[in-house]
mmCIF file of C-alpha atoms in Angstrom:
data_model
loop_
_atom_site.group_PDB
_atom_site.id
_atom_site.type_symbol
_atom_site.label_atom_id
_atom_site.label_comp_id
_atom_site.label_asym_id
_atom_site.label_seq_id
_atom_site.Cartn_x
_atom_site.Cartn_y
_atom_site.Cartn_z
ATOM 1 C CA UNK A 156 185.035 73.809 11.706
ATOM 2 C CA UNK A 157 188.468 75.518 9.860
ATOM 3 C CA UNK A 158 189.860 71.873 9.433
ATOM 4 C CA UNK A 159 186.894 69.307 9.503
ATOM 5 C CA UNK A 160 183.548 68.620 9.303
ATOM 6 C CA UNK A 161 181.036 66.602 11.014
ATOM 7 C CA UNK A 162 177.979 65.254 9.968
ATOM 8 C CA UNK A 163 174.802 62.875 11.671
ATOM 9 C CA UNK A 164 173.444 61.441 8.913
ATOM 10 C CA UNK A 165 170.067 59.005 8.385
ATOM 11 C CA UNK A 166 170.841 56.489 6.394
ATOM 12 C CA UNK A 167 167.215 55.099 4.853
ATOM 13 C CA UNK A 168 167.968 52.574 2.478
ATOM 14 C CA UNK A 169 164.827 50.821 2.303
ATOM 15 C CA UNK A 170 162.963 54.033 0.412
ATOM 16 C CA UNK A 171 166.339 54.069 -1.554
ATOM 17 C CA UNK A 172 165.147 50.828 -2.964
ATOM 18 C CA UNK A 173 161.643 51.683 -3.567
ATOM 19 C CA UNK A 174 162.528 54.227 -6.471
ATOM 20 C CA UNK A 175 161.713 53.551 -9.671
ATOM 21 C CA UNK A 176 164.645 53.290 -12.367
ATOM 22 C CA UNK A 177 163.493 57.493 -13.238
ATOM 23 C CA UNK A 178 163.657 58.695 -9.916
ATOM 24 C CA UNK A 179 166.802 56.875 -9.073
ATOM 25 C CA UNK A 180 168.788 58.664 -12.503
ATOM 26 C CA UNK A 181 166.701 61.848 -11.738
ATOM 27 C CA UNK A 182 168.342 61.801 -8.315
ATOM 28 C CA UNK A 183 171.660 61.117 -9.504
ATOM 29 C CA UNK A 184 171.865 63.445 -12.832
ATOM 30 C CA UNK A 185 171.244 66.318 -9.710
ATOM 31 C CA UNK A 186 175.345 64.905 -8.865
ATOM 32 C CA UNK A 187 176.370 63.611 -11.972
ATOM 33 C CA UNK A 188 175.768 63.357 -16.309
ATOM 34 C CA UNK A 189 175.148 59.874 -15.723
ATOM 35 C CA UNK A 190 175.862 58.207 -19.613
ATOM 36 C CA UNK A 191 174.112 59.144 -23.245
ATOM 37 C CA UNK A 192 171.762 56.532 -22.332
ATOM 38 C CA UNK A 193 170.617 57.568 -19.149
ATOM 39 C CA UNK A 194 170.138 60.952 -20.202
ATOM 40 C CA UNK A 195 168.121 59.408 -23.304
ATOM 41 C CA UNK A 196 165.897 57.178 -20.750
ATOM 42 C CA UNK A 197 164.732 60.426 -18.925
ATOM 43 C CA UNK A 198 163.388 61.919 -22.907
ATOM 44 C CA UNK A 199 160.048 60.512 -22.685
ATOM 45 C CA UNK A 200 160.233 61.357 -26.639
ATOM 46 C CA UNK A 201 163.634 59.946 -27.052
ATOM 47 C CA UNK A 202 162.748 56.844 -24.539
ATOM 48 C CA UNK A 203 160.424 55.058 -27.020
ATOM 49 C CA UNK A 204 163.310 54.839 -29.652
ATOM 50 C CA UNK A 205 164.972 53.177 -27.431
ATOM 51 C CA UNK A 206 165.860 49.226 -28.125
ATOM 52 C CA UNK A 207 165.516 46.524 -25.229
ATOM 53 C CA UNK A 208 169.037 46.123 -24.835
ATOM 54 C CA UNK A 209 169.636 49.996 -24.348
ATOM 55 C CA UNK A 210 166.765 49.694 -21.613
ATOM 56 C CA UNK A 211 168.674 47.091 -20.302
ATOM 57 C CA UNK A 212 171.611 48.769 -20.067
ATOM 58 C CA UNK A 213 169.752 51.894 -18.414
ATOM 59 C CA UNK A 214 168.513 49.166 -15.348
ATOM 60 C CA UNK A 215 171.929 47.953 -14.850
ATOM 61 C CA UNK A 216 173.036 51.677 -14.175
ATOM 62 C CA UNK A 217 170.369 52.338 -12.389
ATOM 63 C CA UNK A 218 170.746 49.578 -9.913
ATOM 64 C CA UNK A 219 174.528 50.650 -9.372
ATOM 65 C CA UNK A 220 173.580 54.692 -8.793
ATOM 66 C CA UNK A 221 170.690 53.231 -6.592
ATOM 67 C CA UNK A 222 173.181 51.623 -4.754
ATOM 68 C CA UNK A 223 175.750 55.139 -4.651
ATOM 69 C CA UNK A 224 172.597 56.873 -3.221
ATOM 70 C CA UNK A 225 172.485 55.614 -0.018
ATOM 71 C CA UNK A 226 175.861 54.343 0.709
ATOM 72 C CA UNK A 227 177.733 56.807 2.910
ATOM 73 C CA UNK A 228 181.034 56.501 1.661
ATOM 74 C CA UNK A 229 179.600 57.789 -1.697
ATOM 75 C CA UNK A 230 178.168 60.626 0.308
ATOM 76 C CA UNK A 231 181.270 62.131 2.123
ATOM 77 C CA UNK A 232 183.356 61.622 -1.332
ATOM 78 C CA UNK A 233 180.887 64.036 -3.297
ATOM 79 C CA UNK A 234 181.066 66.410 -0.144
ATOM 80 C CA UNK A 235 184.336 66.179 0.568
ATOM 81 C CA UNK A 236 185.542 66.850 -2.898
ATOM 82 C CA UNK A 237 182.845 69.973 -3.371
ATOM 83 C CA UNK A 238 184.421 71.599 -0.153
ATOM 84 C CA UNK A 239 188.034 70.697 -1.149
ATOM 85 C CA UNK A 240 187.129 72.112 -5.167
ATOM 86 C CA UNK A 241 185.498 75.425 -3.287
ATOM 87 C CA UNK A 242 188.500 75.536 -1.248
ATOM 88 C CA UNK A 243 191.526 75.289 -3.643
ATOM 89 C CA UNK A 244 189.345 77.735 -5.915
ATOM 90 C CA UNK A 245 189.082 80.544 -2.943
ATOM 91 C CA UNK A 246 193.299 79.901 -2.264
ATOM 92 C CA UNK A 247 193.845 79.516 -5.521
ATOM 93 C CA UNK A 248 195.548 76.151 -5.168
ATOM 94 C CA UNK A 249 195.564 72.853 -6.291
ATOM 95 C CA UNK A 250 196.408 69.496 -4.928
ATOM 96 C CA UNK A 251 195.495 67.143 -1.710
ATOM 97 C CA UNK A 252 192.586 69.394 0.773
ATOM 98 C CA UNK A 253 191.587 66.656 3.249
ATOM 99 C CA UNK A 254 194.280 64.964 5.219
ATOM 100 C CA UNK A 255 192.456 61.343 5.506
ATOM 101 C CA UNK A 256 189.513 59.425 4.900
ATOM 102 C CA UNK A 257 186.443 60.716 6.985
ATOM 103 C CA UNK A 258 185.642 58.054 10.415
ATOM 104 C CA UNK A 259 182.051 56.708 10.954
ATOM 105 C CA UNK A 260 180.105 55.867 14.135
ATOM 106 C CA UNK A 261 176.819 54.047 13.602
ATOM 107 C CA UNK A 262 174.511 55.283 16.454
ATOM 108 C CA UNK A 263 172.218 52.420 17.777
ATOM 109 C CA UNK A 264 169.764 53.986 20.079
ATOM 110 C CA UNK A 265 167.788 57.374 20.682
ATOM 111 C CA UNK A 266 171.045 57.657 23.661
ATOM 112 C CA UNK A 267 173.674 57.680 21.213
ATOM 113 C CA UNK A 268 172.118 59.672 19.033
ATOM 114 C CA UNK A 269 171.466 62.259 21.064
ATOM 115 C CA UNK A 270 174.616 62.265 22.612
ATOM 116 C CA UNK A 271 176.241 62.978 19.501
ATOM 117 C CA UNK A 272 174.287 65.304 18.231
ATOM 118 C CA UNK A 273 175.009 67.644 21.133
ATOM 119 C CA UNK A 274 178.810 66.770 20.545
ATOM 120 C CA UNK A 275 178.650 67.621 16.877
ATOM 121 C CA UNK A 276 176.784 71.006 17.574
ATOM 122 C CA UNK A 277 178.786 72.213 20.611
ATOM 123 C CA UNK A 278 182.219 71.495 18.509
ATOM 124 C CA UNK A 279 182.973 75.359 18.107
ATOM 125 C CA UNK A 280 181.965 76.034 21.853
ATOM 126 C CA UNK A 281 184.314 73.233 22.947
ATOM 127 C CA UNK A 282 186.850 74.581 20.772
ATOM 128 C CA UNK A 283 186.636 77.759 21.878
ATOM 129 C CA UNK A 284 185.455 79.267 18.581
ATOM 130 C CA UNK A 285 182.093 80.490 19.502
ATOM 131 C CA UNK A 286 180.567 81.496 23.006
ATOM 132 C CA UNK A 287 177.408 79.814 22.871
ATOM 133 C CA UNK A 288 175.280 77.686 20.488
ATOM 134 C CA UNK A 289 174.014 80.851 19.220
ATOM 135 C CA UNK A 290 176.821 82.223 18.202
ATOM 136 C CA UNK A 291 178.231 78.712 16.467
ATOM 137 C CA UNK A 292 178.123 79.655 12.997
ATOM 138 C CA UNK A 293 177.731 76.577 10.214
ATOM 139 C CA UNK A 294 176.236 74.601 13.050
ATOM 140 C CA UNK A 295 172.985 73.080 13.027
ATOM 141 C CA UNK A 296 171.946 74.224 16.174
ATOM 142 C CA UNK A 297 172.273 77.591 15.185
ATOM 143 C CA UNK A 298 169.904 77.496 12.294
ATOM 144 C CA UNK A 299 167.721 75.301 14.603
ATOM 145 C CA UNK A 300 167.528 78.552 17.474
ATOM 146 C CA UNK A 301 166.932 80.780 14.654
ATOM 147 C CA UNK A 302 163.918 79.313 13.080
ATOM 148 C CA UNK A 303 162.224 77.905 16.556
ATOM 149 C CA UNK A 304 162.194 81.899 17.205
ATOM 150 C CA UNK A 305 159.774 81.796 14.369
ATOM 151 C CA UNK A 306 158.250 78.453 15.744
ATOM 152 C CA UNK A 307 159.782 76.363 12.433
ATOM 153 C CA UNK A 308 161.966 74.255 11.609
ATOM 154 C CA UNK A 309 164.694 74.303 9.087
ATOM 155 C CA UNK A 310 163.785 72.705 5.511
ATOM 156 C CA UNK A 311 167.360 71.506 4.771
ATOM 157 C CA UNK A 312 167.606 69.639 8.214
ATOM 158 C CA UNK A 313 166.126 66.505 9.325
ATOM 159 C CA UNK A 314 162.836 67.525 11.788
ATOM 160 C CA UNK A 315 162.084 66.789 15.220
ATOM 161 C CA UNK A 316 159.545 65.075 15.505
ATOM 162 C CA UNK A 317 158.167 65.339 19.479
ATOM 163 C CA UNK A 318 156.741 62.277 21.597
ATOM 164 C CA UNK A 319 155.543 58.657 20.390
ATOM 165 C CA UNK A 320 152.528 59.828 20.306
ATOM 166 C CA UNK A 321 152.915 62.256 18.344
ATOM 167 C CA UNK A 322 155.937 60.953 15.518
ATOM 168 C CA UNK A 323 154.842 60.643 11.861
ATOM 169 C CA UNK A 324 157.550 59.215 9.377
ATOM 170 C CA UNK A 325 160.928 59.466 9.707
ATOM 171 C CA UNK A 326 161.984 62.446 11.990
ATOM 172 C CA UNK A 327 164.409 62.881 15.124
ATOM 173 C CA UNK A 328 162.825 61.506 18.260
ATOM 174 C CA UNK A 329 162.802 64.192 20.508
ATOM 175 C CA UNK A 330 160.737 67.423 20.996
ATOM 176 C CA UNK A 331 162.767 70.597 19.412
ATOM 177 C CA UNK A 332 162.441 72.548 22.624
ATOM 178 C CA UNK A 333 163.860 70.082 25.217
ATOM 179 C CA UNK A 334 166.792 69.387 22.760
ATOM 180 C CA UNK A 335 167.626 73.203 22.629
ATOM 181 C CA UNK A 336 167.419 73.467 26.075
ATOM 182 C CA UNK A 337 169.823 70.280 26.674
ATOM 183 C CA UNK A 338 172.243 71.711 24.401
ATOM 184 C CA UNK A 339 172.148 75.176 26.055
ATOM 185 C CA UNK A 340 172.685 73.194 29.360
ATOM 186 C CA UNK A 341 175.513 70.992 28.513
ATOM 187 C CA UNK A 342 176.933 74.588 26.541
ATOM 188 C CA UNK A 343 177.549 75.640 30.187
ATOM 189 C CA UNK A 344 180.090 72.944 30.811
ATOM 190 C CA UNK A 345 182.242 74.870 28.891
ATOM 191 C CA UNK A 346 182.210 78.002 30.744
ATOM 192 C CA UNK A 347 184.778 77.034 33.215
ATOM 193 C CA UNK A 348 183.574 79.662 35.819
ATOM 194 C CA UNK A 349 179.941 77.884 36.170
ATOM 195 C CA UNK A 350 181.029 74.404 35.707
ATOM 196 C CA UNK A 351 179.432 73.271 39.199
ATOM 197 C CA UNK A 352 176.634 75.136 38.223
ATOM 198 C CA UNK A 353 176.160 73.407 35.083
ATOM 199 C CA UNK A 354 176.859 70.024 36.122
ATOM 200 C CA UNK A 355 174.070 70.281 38.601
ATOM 201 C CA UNK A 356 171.422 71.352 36.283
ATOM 202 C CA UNK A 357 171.814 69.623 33.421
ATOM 203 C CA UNK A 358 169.421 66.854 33.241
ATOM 204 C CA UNK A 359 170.003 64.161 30.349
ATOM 205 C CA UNK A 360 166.859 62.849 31.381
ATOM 206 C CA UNK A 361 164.492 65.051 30.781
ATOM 207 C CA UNK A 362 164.752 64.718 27.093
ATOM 208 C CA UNK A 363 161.806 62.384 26.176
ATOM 209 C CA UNK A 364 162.777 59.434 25.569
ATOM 210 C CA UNK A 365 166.058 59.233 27.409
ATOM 211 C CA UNK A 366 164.484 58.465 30.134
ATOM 212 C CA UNK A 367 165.685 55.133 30.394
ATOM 213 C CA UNK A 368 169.301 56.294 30.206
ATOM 214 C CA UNK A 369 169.695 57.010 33.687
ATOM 215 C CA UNK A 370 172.506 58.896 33.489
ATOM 216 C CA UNK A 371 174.122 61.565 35.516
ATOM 217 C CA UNK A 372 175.067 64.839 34.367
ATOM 218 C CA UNK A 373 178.472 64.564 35.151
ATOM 219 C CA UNK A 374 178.217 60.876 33.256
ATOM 220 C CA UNK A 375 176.777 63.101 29.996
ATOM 221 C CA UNK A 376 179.219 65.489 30.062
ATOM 222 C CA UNK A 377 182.372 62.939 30.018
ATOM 223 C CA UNK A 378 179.949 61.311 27.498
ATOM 224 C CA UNK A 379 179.421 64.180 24.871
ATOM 225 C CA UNK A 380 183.170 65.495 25.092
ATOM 226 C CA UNK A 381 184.504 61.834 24.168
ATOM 227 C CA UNK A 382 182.287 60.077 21.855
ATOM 228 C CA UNK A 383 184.334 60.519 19.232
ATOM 229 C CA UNK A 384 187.450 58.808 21.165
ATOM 230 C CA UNK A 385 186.633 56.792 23.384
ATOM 231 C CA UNK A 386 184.325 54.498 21.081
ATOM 232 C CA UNK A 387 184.850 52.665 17.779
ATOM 233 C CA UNK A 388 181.961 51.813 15.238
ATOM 234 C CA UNK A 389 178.878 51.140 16.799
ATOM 235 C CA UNK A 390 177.654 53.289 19.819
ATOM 236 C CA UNK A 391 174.720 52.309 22.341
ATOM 237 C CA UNK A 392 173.518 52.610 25.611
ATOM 238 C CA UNK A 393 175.221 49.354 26.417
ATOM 239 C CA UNK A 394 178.551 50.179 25.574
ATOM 240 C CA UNK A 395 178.648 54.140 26.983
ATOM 241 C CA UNK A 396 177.905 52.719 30.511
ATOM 242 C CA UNK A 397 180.741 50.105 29.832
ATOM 243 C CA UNK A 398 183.168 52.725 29.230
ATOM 244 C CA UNK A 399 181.694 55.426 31.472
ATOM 245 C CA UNK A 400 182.808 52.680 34.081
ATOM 246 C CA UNK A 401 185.965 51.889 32.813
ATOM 247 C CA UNK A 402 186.796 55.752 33.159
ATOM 248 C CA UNK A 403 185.460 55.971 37.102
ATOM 249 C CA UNK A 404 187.213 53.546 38.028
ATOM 250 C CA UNK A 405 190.775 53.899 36.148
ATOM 251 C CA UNK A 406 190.550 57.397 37.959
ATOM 252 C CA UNK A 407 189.592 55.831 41.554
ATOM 253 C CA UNK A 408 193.121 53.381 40.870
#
């Protein structure tokens, strides 16, 4: 977007601490220097000259850039100031680029994540910006429609991964093509001159394994244009039909 980002990020900090001490300042010198003796641990030749207490010294690093890696805070700092350094450079300014600190949701179940997802991809529809998902440029979805034309899947993006039976590692939990088509559904929303149209054919449910959501279309679409607002940290199934209820029946009072 012109004034913000968003971003659904997997957070897997158990292969985070199954690195080795190399991998873990490999990783990191791809953001930072890291010290003298860091650079000296990853010198296979310069590495055996080392003393015990320089080792040492290299672990204890290590351990707090293992740490950086997968702690999210970390993460939107190092974005945040490469967009705001690309930024100033293209205005040719300097000074303050982001207004605040960035706001996190942890998403709890396969409902909540799909649910934001499809709020964080139709943000320039919603806004206006862009007529369909298509057309939604620096979106995810769009380089998602673009490379299922060539039956892939983009390399920079986490995969989908398809039914149980069919999952392998650590991937999204949904089939590709059902997602697309749920996010070209719930596009129509937006379109105020099919929005009965929409709301009757948009089915949340037929995205494998929502299927215990049981929730209505109209109950999605409330859902994906106020996920941001109307919750606080932690988002789950338990909690969107809380509010969902709350919000029928302050508008039956």
């Amino acid at each position: 977007m012109s004034n913000h980002t968003h971003v659904v990020l997997h957070v897997d900090k158990h292969k985070a601490l199954s690195w080795t001490t190399e991998e873990v300042l490999h990783r990191w010198h791809m953001l930072h220097r890291g010290t003298i003796l860091t650079r000296k641990f990853l010198s296979l030749s310069q590495r055996q000259t080392m003393s015990e207490a320089e080792i040492k010294t290299v672990g204890q690093s290590a351990k707090i850039y293992r740490e950086r890696l997968y702690d999210i805070s970390w993460f939107m700092r190092l974005l945040n100031e490469y967009i705001a350094r690309q930024a100033n450079k293209e205005d040719d300014c300097t000074g303050r680029f982001w207004e605040g600190r960035f706001k996190s949701q942890a998403l709890m179940d396969e409902t909540a994540l799909a649910a934001c997802m499809v709020y964080v991809d139709l943000n320039p529809v919603r806004a206006n910006i862009a007529a369909n998902p298509e057309q939604s440029d620096y979106t995810s979805i769009q380089k998602r429609i673009e490379a299922a034309r060539l039956h892939k899947q983009p390399r920079d993006l986490f995969p989908f991964t398809g039914p149980k039976n069919q999952r392998t590692g650590h991937a999204i939990p949904f089939c590709l093509q059902d997602y697309l088509q749920l996010v070209k559904d719930t596009a129509r929303h937006f379109d105020t001159s099919r929005f009965g149209k929409a709301i009757e054919h948009t089915d949340i449910n037929s995205l494998r394994g929502l299927n215990q959501a049981a929730l209505s279309p109209g109950d999605w679409f409330r859902l994906i244009t106020g996920i941001e607002t109307r919750f606080s940290s932690r988002i789950c199934l338990s909690t969107m039909r809380h509010k969902l209820g709350q919000l029928k029946k302050n508008k039956s009072v």
